[in-house]
Amino acid sequence: MCEALKNNYQLCEEIGRGRFGTISRCFSPSSNNFFACKVIDKSLLTDPLDRECLQNEAKFMTLLSPHPNIVQIYDVYENDAFLSIVMELCEPVTLYDEILRNPICETRAAGYMQQLLSALAHCHRYGVVHRDVKPENVFLDSRGKVKLGDFGSADWLLGEMGTTSGVVGTPYYVAPEVVMGREYGEKVDVWSAGVVLYTMLAGIPPFYGETAAEIFEAVLRANLRFPTRIFRSVSPAAKDLLRKMICRDVSRRLSAEQALRHPWILGGGETTSMD
């Protein structure tokens, strides 16, 4: 543990655990506020790519802060053994927890999606692609505000076309061009956000299988369906947005900025006709 961290913060109870370390609640006597502290054990980082991703996480969060819908970073401490990131403390509730309770109504889903798209548009303006947008990485604060977190898989968009590469992400939410091993751009995040929206409204993801390979096959087919028994009460406007976000043709897929201007988002999820 870094001595400078101990000098400035009091570590409290553990509130989360990952492959490389723990997340604890911590208290700052100087500000009289609580924060979250992610402590990464460097001895567990045997893969150079893992080490690079976790180093980049702090850089990306610093670059993108402050934004009302991105988890804010406050301090970074590092020594030979540990990397510690002090960040905004969100409630231990994610969008995944909300979805598990019940499918989410359109007005609430539109509010969540507007905030998530705002966070992604902010990332993309800075040339950053998140690459692991999923309900588990969308935190909800005590007021129900969306906070996009976990930038461990994020990357820079490089070159004139603004692209990167690498098979990164979570099978249910990953875009087809990622699975195919091609270079790809910021719109992989929009695909993933579209899958999040579908899952909010339906309670299940649009593409699934028994194994990761089967899920990837379903993603590559990109056969987007709206089963009547599940989508009977979902508006045409919501389905229209889903088709334009979960679109296999990248050139026709909306950007985050374009999705923010879609009538369903602008109307707050009100069930209006698309005619």
PDB file of N, CA, C and O in Angstrom, residues 103 198 201-205 208 225-234 239:
ATOM      1  N   PRO A 103     -37.703  -5.702 -16.195  1.00  0.00           N
ATOM      2  CA  PRO A 103     -37.453  -4.844 -17.366  1.00  0.00           C
ATOM      3  C   PRO A 103     -37.808  -3.396 -17.032  1.00  0.00           C
ATOM      4  O   PRO A 103     -38.705  -3.136 -16.231  1.00  0.00           O
ATOM      5  N   TYR A 198     -31.658  -2.569 -25.412  1.00  0.00           N
ATOM      6  CA  TYR A 198     -32.508  -3.734 -25.680  1.00  0.00           C
ATOM      7  C   TYR A 198     -32.706  -4.536 -24.390  1.00  0.00           C
ATOM      8  O   TYR A 198     -33.829  -4.939 -24.052  1.00  0.00           O
ATOM      9  N   LEU A 201     -35.104  -2.944 -21.907  1.00  0.00           N
ATOM     10  CA  LEU A 201     -36.520  -3.022 -22.279  1.00  0.00           C
ATOM     11  C   LEU A 201     -37.048  -4.458 -22.260  1.00  0.00           C
ATOM     12  O   LEU A 201     -38.227  -4.678 -21.962  1.00  0.00           O
ATOM     13  N   ALA A 202     -36.197  -5.425 -22.576  1.00  0.00           N
ATOM     14  CA  ALA A 202     -36.636  -6.813 -22.716  1.00  0.00           C
ATOM     15  C   ALA A 202     -36.308  -7.684 -21.503  1.00  0.00           C
ATOM     16  O   ALA A 202     -36.953  -8.713 -21.280  1.00  0.00           O
ATOM     17  N   GLY A 203     -35.300  -7.294 -20.754  1.00  0.00           N
ATOM     18  CA  GLY A 203     -34.851  -8.132 -19.644  1.00  0.00           C
ATOM     19  C   GLY A 203     -33.886  -9.220 -20.067  1.00  0.00           C
ATOM     20  O   GLY A 203     -33.349  -9.946 -19.227  1.00  0.00           O
ATOM     21  N   ILE A 204     -33.659  -9.353 -21.377  1.00  0.00           N
ATOM     22  CA  ILE A 204     -32.712 -10.329 -21.931  1.00  0.00           C
ATOM     23  C   ILE A 204     -31.940  -9.657 -23.066  1.00  0.00           C
ATOM     24  O   ILE A 204     -32.448  -8.725 -23.690  1.00  0.00           O
ATOM     25  N   PRO A 205     -30.720 -10.112 -23.364  1.00  0.00           N
ATOM     26  CA  PRO A 205     -29.970  -9.526 -24.485  1.00  0.00           C
ATOM     27  C   PRO A 205     -30.501 -10.034 -25.820  1.00  0.00           C
ATOM     28  O   PRO A 205     -31.150 -11.089 -25.884  1.00  0.00           O
ATOM     29  N   TYR A 208     -27.656 -14.366 -27.890  1.00  0.00           N
ATOM     30  CA  TYR A 208     -27.243 -15.214 -26.768  1.00  0.00           C
ATOM     31  C   TYR A 208     -26.899 -16.610 -27.246  1.00  0.00           C
ATOM     32  O   TYR A 208     -27.164 -16.991 -28.392  1.00  0.00           O
ATOM     33  N   ARG A 225     -34.244  -9.277 -33.481  1.00  0.00           N
ATOM     34  CA  ARG A 225     -35.666  -9.613 -33.434  1.00  0.00           C
ATOM     35  C   ARG A 225     -36.333  -8.928 -32.249  1.00  0.00           C
ATOM     36  O   ARG A 225     -35.697  -8.642 -31.239  1.00  0.00           O
ATOM     37  N   PHE A 226     -37.647  -8.709 -32.398  1.00  0.00           N
ATOM     38  CA  PHE A 226     -38.448  -8.128 -31.329  1.00  0.00           C
ATOM     39  C   PHE A 226     -39.620  -9.063 -31.048  1.00  0.00           C
ATOM     40  O   PHE A 226     -40.715  -8.867 -31.559  1.00  0.00           O
ATOM     41  N   PRO A 227     -39.406 -10.102 -30.224  1.00  0.00           N
ATOM     42  CA  PRO A 227     -40.485 -11.069 -29.946  1.00  0.00           C
ATOM     43  C   PRO A 227     -41.735 -10.371 -29.419  1.00  0.00           C
ATOM     44  O   PRO A 227     -41.664  -9.543 -28.509  1.00  0.00           O
ATOM     45  N   THR A 228     -42.872 -10.707 -30.010  1.00  0.00           N
ATOM     46  CA  THR A 228     -44.124 -10.019 -29.689  1.00  0.00           C
ATOM     47  C   THR A 228     -44.458 -10.092 -28.210  1.00  0.00           C
ATOM     48  O   THR A 228     -44.884  -9.098 -27.607  1.00  0.00           O
ATOM     49  N   ARG A 229     -44.248 -11.247 -27.599  1.00  0.00           N
ATOM     50  CA  ARG A 229     -44.650 -11.398 -26.193  1.00  0.00           C
ATOM     51  C   ARG A 229     -43.834 -10.483 -25.280  1.00  0.00           C
ATOM     52  O   ARG A 229     -44.285 -10.109 -24.198  1.00  0.00           O
ATOM     53  N   ILE A 230     -42.634 -10.091 -25.719  1.00  0.00           N
ATOM     54  CA  ILE A 230     -41.784  -9.217 -24.904  1.00  0.00           C
ATOM     55  C   ILE A 230     -41.928  -7.757 -25.320  1.00  0.00           C
ATOM     56  O   ILE A 230     -41.981  -6.863 -24.480  1.00  0.00           O
ATOM     57  N   PHE A 231     -42.029  -7.507 -26.627  1.00  0.00           N
ATOM     58  CA  PHE A 231     -42.003  -6.136 -27.143  1.00  0.00           C
ATOM     59  C   PHE A 231     -43.386  -5.610 -27.513  1.00  0.00           C
ATOM     60  O   PHE A 231     -43.482  -4.565 -28.149  1.00  0.00           O
ATOM     61  N   ARG A 232     -44.438  -6.307 -27.096  1.00  0.00           N
ATOM     62  CA  ARG A 232     -45.796  -5.893 -27.457  1.00  0.00           C
ATOM     63  C   ARG A 232     -46.066  -4.445 -27.071  1.00  0.00           C
ATOM     64  O   ARG A 232     -46.700  -3.694 -27.827  1.00  0.00           O
ATOM     65  N   SER A 233     -45.592  -4.026 -25.906  1.00  0.00           N
ATOM     66  CA  SER A 233     -45.894  -2.677 -25.418  1.00  0.00           C
ATOM     67  C   SER A 233     -44.773  -1.672 -25.675  1.00  0.00           C
ATOM     68  O   SER A 233     -44.856  -0.529 -25.236  1.00  0.00           O
ATOM     69  N   VAL A 234     -43.716  -2.098 -26.387  1.00  0.00           N
ATOM     70  CA  VAL A 234     -42.600  -1.192 -26.677  1.00  0.00           C
ATOM     71  C   VAL A 234     -42.912  -0.381 -27.930  1.00  0.00           C
ATOM     72  O   VAL A 234     -43.376  -0.929 -28.939  1.00  0.00           O
ATOM     73  N   LYS A 239     -37.976   0.890 -30.990  1.00  0.00           N
ATOM     74  CA  LYS A 239     -37.480  -0.146 -31.900  1.00  0.00           C
ATOM     75  C   LYS A 239     -36.663   0.471 -33.033  1.00  0.00           C
ATOM     76  O   LYS A 239     -35.653  -0.093 -33.467  1.00  0.00           O
TER      77      LYS A 239
END
